[in-house]
mmCIF file of C-alpha atoms in Angstrom:
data_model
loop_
_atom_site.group_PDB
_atom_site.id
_atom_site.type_symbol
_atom_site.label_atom_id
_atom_site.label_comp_id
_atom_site.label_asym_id
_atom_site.label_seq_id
_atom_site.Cartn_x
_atom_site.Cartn_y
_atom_site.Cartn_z
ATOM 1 C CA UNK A 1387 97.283 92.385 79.042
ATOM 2 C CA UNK A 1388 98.744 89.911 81.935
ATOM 3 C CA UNK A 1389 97.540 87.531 84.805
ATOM 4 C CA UNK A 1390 97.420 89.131 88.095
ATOM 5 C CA UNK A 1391 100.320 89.315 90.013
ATOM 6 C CA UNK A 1392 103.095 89.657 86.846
ATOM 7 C CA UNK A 1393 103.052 93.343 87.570
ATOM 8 C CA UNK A 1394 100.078 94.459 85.420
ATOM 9 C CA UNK A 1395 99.611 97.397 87.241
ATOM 10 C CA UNK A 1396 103.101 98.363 86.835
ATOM 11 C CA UNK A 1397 102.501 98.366 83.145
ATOM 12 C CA UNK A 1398 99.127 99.622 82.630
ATOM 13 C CA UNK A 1399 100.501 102.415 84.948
ATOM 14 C CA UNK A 1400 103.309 103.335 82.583
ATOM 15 C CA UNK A 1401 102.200 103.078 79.341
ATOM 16 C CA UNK A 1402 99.264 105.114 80.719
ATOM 17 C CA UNK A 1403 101.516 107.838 81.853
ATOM 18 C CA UNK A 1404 103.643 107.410 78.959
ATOM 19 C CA UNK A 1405 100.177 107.912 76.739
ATOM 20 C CA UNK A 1406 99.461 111.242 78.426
ATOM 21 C CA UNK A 1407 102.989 112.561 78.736
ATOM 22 C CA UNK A 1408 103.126 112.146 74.782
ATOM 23 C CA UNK A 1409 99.387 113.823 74.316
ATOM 24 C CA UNK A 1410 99.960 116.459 76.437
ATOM 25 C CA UNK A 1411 103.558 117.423 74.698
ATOM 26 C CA UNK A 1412 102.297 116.467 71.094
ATOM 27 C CA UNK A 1413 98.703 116.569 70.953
ATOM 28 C CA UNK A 1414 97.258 118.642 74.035
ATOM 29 C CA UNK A 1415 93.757 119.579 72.899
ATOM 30 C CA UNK A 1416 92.990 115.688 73.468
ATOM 31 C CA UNK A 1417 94.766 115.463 77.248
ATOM 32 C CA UNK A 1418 90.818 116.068 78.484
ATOM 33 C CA UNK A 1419 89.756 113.276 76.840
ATOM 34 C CA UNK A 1420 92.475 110.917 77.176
ATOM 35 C CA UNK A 1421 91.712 108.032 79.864
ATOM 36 C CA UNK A 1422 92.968 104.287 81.251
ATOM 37 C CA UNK A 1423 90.740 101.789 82.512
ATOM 38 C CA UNK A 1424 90.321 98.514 83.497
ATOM 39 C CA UNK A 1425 88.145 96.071 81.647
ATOM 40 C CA UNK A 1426 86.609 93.369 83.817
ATOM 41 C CA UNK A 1427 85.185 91.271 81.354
ATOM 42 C CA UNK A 1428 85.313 90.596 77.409
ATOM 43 C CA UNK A 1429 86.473 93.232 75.488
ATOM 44 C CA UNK A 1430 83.866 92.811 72.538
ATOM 45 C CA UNK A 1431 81.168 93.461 75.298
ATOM 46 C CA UNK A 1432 82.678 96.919 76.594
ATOM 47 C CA UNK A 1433 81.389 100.634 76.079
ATOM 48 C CA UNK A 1434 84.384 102.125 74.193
ATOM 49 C CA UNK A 1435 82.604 105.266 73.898
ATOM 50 C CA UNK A 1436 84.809 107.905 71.532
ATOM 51 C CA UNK A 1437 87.585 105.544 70.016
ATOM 52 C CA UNK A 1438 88.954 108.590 68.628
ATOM 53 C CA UNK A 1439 90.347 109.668 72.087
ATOM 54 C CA UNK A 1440 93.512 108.058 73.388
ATOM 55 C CA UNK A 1441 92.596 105.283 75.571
ATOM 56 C CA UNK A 1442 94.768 102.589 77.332
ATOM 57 C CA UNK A 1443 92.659 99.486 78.207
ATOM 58 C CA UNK A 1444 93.960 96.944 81.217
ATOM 59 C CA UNK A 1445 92.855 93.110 81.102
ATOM 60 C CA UNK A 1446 93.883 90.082 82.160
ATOM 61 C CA UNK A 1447 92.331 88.225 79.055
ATOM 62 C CA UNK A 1448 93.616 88.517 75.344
ATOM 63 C CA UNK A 1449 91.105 90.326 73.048
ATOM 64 C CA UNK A 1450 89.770 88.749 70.484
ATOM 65 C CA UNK A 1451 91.730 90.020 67.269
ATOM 66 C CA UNK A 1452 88.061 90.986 65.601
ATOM 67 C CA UNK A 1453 87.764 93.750 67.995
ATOM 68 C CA UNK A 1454 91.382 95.093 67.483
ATOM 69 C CA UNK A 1455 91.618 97.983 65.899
ATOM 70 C CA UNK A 1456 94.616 98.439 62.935
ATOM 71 C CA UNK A 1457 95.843 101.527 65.299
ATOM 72 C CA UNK A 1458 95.612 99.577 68.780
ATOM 73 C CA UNK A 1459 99.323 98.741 70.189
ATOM 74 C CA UNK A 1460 99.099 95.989 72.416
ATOM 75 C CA UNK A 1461 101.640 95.162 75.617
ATOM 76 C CA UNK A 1462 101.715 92.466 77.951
ATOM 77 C CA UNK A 1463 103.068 91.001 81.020
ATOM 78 C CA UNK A 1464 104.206 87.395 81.648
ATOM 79 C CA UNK A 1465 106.536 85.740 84.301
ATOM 80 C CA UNK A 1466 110.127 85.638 83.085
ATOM 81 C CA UNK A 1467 111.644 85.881 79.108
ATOM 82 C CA UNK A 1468 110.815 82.281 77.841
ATOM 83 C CA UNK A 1469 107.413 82.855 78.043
ATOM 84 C CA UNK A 1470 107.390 86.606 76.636
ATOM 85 C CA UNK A 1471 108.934 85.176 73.675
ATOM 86 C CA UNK A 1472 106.271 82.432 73.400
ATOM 87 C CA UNK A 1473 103.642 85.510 74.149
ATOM 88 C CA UNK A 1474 104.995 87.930 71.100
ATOM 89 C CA UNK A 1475 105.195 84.931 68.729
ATOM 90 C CA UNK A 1476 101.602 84.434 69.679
ATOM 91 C CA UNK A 1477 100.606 88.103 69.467
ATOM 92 C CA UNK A 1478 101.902 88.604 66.134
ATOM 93 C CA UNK A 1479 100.389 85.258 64.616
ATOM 94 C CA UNK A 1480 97.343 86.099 66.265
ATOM 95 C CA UNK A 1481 96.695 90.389 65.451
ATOM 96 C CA UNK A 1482 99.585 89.912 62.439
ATOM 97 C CA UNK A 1483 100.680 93.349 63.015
ATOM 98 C CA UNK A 1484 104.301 92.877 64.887
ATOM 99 C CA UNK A 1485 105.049 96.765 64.605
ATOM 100 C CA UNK A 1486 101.930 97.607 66.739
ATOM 101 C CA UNK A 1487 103.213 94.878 69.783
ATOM 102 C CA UNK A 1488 104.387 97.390 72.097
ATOM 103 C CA UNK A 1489 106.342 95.757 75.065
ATOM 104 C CA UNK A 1490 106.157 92.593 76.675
ATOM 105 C CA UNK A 1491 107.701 92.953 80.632
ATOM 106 C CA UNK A 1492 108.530 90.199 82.372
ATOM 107 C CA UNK A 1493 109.137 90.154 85.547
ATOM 108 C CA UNK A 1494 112.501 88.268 85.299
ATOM 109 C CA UNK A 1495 113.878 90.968 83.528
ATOM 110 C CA UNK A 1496 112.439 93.683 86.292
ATOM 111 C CA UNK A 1497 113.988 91.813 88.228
ATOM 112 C CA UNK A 1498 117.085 92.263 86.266
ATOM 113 C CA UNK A 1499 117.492 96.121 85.572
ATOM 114 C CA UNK A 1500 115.290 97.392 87.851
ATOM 115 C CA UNK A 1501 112.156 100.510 87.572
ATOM 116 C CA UNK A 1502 113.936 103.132 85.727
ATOM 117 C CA UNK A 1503 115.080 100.931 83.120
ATOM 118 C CA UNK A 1504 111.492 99.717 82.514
ATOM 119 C CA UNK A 1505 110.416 103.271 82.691
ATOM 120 C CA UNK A 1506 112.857 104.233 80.134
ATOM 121 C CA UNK A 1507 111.386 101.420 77.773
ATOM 122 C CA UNK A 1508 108.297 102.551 77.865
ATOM 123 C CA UNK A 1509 109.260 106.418 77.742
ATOM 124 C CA UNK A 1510 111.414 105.573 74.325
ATOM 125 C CA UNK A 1511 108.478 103.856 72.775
ATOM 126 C CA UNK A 1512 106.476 107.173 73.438
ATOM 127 C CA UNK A 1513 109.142 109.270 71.983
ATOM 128 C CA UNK A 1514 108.945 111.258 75.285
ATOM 129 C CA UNK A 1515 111.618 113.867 76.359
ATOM 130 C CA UNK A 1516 114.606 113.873 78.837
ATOM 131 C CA UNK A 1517 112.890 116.300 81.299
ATOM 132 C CA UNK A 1518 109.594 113.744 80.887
ATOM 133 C CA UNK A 1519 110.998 110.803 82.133
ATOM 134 C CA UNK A 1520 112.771 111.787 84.921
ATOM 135 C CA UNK A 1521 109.251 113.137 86.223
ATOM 136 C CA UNK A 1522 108.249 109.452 85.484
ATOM 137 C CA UNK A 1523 110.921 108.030 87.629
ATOM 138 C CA UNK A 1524 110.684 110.453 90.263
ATOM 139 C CA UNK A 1525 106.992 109.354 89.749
ATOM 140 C CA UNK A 1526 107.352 105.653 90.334
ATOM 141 C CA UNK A 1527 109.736 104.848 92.325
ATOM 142 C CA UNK A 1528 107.115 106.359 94.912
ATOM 143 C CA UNK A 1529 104.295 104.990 93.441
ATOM 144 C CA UNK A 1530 105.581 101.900 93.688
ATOM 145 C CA UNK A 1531 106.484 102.155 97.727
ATOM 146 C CA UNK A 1532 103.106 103.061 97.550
ATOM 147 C CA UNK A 1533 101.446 100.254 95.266
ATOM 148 C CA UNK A 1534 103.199 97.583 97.541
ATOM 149 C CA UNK A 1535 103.058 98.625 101.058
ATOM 150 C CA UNK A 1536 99.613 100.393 100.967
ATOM 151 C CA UNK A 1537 96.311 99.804 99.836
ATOM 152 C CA UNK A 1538 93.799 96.883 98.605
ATOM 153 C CA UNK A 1539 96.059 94.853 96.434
ATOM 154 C CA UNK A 1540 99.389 95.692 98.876
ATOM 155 C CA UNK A 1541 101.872 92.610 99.077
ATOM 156 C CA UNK A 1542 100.946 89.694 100.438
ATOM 157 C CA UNK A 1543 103.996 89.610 102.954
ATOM 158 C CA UNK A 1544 102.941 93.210 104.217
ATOM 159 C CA UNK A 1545 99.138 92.588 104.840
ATOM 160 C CA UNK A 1546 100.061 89.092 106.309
ATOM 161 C CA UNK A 1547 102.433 91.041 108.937
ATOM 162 C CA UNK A 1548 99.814 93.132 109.506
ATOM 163 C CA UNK A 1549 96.610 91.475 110.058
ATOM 164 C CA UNK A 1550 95.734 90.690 113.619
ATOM 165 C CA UNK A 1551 97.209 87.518 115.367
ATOM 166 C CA UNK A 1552 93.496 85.922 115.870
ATOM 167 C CA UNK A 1553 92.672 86.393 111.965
ATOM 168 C CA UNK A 1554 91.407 82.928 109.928
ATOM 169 C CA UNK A 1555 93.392 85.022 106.932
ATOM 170 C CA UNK A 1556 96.807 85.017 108.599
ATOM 171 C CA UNK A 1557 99.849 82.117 107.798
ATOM 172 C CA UNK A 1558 101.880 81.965 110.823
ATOM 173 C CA UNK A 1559 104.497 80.589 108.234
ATOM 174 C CA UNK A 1560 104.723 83.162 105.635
ATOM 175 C CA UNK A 1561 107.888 85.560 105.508
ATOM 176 C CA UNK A 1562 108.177 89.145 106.714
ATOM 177 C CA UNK A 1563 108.058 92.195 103.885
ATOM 178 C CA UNK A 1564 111.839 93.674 103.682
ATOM 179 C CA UNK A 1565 110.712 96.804 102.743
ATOM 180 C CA UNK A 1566 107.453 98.211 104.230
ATOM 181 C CA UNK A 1567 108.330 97.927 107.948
ATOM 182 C CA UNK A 1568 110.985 100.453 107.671
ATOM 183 C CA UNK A 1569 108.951 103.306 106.008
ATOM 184 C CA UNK A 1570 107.022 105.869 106.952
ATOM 185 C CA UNK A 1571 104.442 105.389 104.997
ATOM 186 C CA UNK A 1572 102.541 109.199 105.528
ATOM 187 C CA UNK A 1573 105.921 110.457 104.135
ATOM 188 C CA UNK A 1574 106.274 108.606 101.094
ATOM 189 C CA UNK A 1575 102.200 109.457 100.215
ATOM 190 C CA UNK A 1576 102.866 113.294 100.663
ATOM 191 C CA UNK A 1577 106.015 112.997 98.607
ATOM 192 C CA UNK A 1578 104.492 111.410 96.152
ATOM 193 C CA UNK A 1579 101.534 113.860 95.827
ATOM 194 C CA UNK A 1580 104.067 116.362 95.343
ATOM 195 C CA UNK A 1581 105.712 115.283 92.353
ATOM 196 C CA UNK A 1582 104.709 117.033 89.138
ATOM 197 C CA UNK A 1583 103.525 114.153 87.407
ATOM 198 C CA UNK A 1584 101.155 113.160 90.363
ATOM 199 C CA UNK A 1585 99.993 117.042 89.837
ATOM 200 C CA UNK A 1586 99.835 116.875 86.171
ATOM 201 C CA UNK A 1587 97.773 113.613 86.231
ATOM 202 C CA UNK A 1588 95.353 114.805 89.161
ATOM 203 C CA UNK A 1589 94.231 117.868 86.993
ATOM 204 C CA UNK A 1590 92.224 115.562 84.873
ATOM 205 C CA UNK A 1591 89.061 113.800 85.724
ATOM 206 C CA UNK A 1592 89.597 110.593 83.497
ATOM 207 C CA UNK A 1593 92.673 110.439 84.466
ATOM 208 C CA UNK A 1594 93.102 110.975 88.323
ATOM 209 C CA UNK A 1595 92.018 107.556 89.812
ATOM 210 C CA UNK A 1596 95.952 106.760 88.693
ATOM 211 C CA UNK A 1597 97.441 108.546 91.172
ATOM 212 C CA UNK A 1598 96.306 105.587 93.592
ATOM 213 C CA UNK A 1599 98.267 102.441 94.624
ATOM 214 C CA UNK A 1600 95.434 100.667 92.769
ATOM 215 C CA UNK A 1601 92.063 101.828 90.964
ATOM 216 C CA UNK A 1602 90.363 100.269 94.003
ATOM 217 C CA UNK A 1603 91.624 102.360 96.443
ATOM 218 C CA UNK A 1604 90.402 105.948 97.573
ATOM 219 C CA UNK A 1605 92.002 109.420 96.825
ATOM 220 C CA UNK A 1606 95.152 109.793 98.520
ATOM 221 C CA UNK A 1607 94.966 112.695 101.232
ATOM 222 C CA UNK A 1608 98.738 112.492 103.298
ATOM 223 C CA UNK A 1609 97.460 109.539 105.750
ATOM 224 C CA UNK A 1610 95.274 107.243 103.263
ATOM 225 C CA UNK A 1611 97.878 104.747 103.381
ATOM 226 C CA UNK A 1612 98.149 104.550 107.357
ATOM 227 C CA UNK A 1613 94.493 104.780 107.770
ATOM 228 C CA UNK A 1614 94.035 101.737 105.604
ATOM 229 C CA UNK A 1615 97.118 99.746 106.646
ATOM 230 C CA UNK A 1616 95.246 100.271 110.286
ATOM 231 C CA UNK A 1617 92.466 98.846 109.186
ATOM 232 C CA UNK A 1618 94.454 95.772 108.060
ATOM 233 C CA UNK A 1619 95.657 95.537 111.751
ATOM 234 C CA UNK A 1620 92.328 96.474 113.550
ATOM 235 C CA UNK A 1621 90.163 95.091 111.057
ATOM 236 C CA UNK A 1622 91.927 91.942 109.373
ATOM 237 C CA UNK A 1623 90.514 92.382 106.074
ATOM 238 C CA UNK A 1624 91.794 91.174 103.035
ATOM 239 C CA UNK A 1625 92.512 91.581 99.563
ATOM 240 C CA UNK A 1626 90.654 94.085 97.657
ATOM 241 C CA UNK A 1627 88.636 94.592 100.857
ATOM 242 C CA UNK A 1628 88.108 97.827 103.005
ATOM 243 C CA UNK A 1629 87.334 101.524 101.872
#
């Protein structure tokens, strides 16, 4: 659970990952069945379907603690460590289970110590092995090339350096992105489709719409990313916009 922008994605991704890394090495008759999804609106209202299958749920709003089950962890995202400490005082007065709060990222703190030391946090409270996390990290550092300079919810600086001189959507004032202009974008999408994890993930149905910079965007093929960013220049469209 987190407000947009505080690196959501980042988490849902990883604890998702970290889910079906641990299923698949401890329980692997339920990897089929296990799936992550993102829940628009109230939780009480949603189709949960099987709740004996592993699930990882993404929201932006906090659930209501009637419809939390006794064997749901719960993480969260917030914007630097004051507030995750206000947050987790919250979450365990509020679902009174503090064993079951799994992590609360902030981004001051990925800031801090950087991707693989967030992807080890996650990978320790999953009890995953060695040879496990480094396909994680090998994982996301190129996922998260990806999740920035490509796609529907790319960063703001990116798609503002991109978008057409004559669009109403472009600031004039707004900063360059440090990062993006200098890749080649096409290479870090193969490279990324070639890592084991990305292989692993894409061999199940509920599971395969992660291997995208966002669950909005389209399959990756090699040159989804340059095809889209394109469209950003040609096109000028906007967030969450564009197939």
């Amino acid at each position: 659970v987190g407000e947009s922008r505080s690196s959501s994605t980042l988490q849902f991704n990883a604890v998702c990952a970290s889910l079906f890394l641990h299923i698949l090495y401890f329980a692997p008759d339920l990897a089929n069945e296990t799936s992550c999804i993102f829940v628009e609106k109230s939780f009480h209202k949603m189709e949960r379907g099987n709740e004996s299958n592993p699930q990882v749920m993404k929201m932006h709003v906090m659930p209501k603690s009637s419809t939390v089950q006794n064997d749901t962890w719960i993480f969260s995202t917030v914007r630097d460590r004051t507030e995750g400490e206000i947050v987790k005082t919250w979450l365990v007065e509020t679902y009174g289970r503090p064993e079951r709060i799994g992590y609360i990222q902030d981004l001051e703190t990925l800031r801090e110590i950087g991707l693989e030391e967030i992807i080890q946090k996650y990978a320790d409270i999953f009890s995953l092995e060695s040879f496990m996390v480094d396909a994680m990290i090998e994982y996301f550092h190129l996922w998260d090339k990806l999740r920035i300079c490509c796609g529907k919810q790319m960063s703001k600086y990116w798609r503002n350096e991109l978008l057409p001189s004559n669009s109403t959507l472009k600031v004039t004032t707004m900063k360059n992105h440090s990062l993006c202009p200098h890749l080649n974008i096409d290479d870090v999408e193969e490279r990324f489709m070639e890592t084991k994890l990305y292989r692993l993930i894409h061999r199940h149905d509920k599971l395969r719409r992660m291997n995208r910079p966002s669950l909005l965007d389209g399959d990756l093929n090699g040159q989804y990313c340059s095809d889209y960013n394109n469209k950003v220049k040609t096109q000028g469209i906007g967030f969450n916009e564009g197939r």
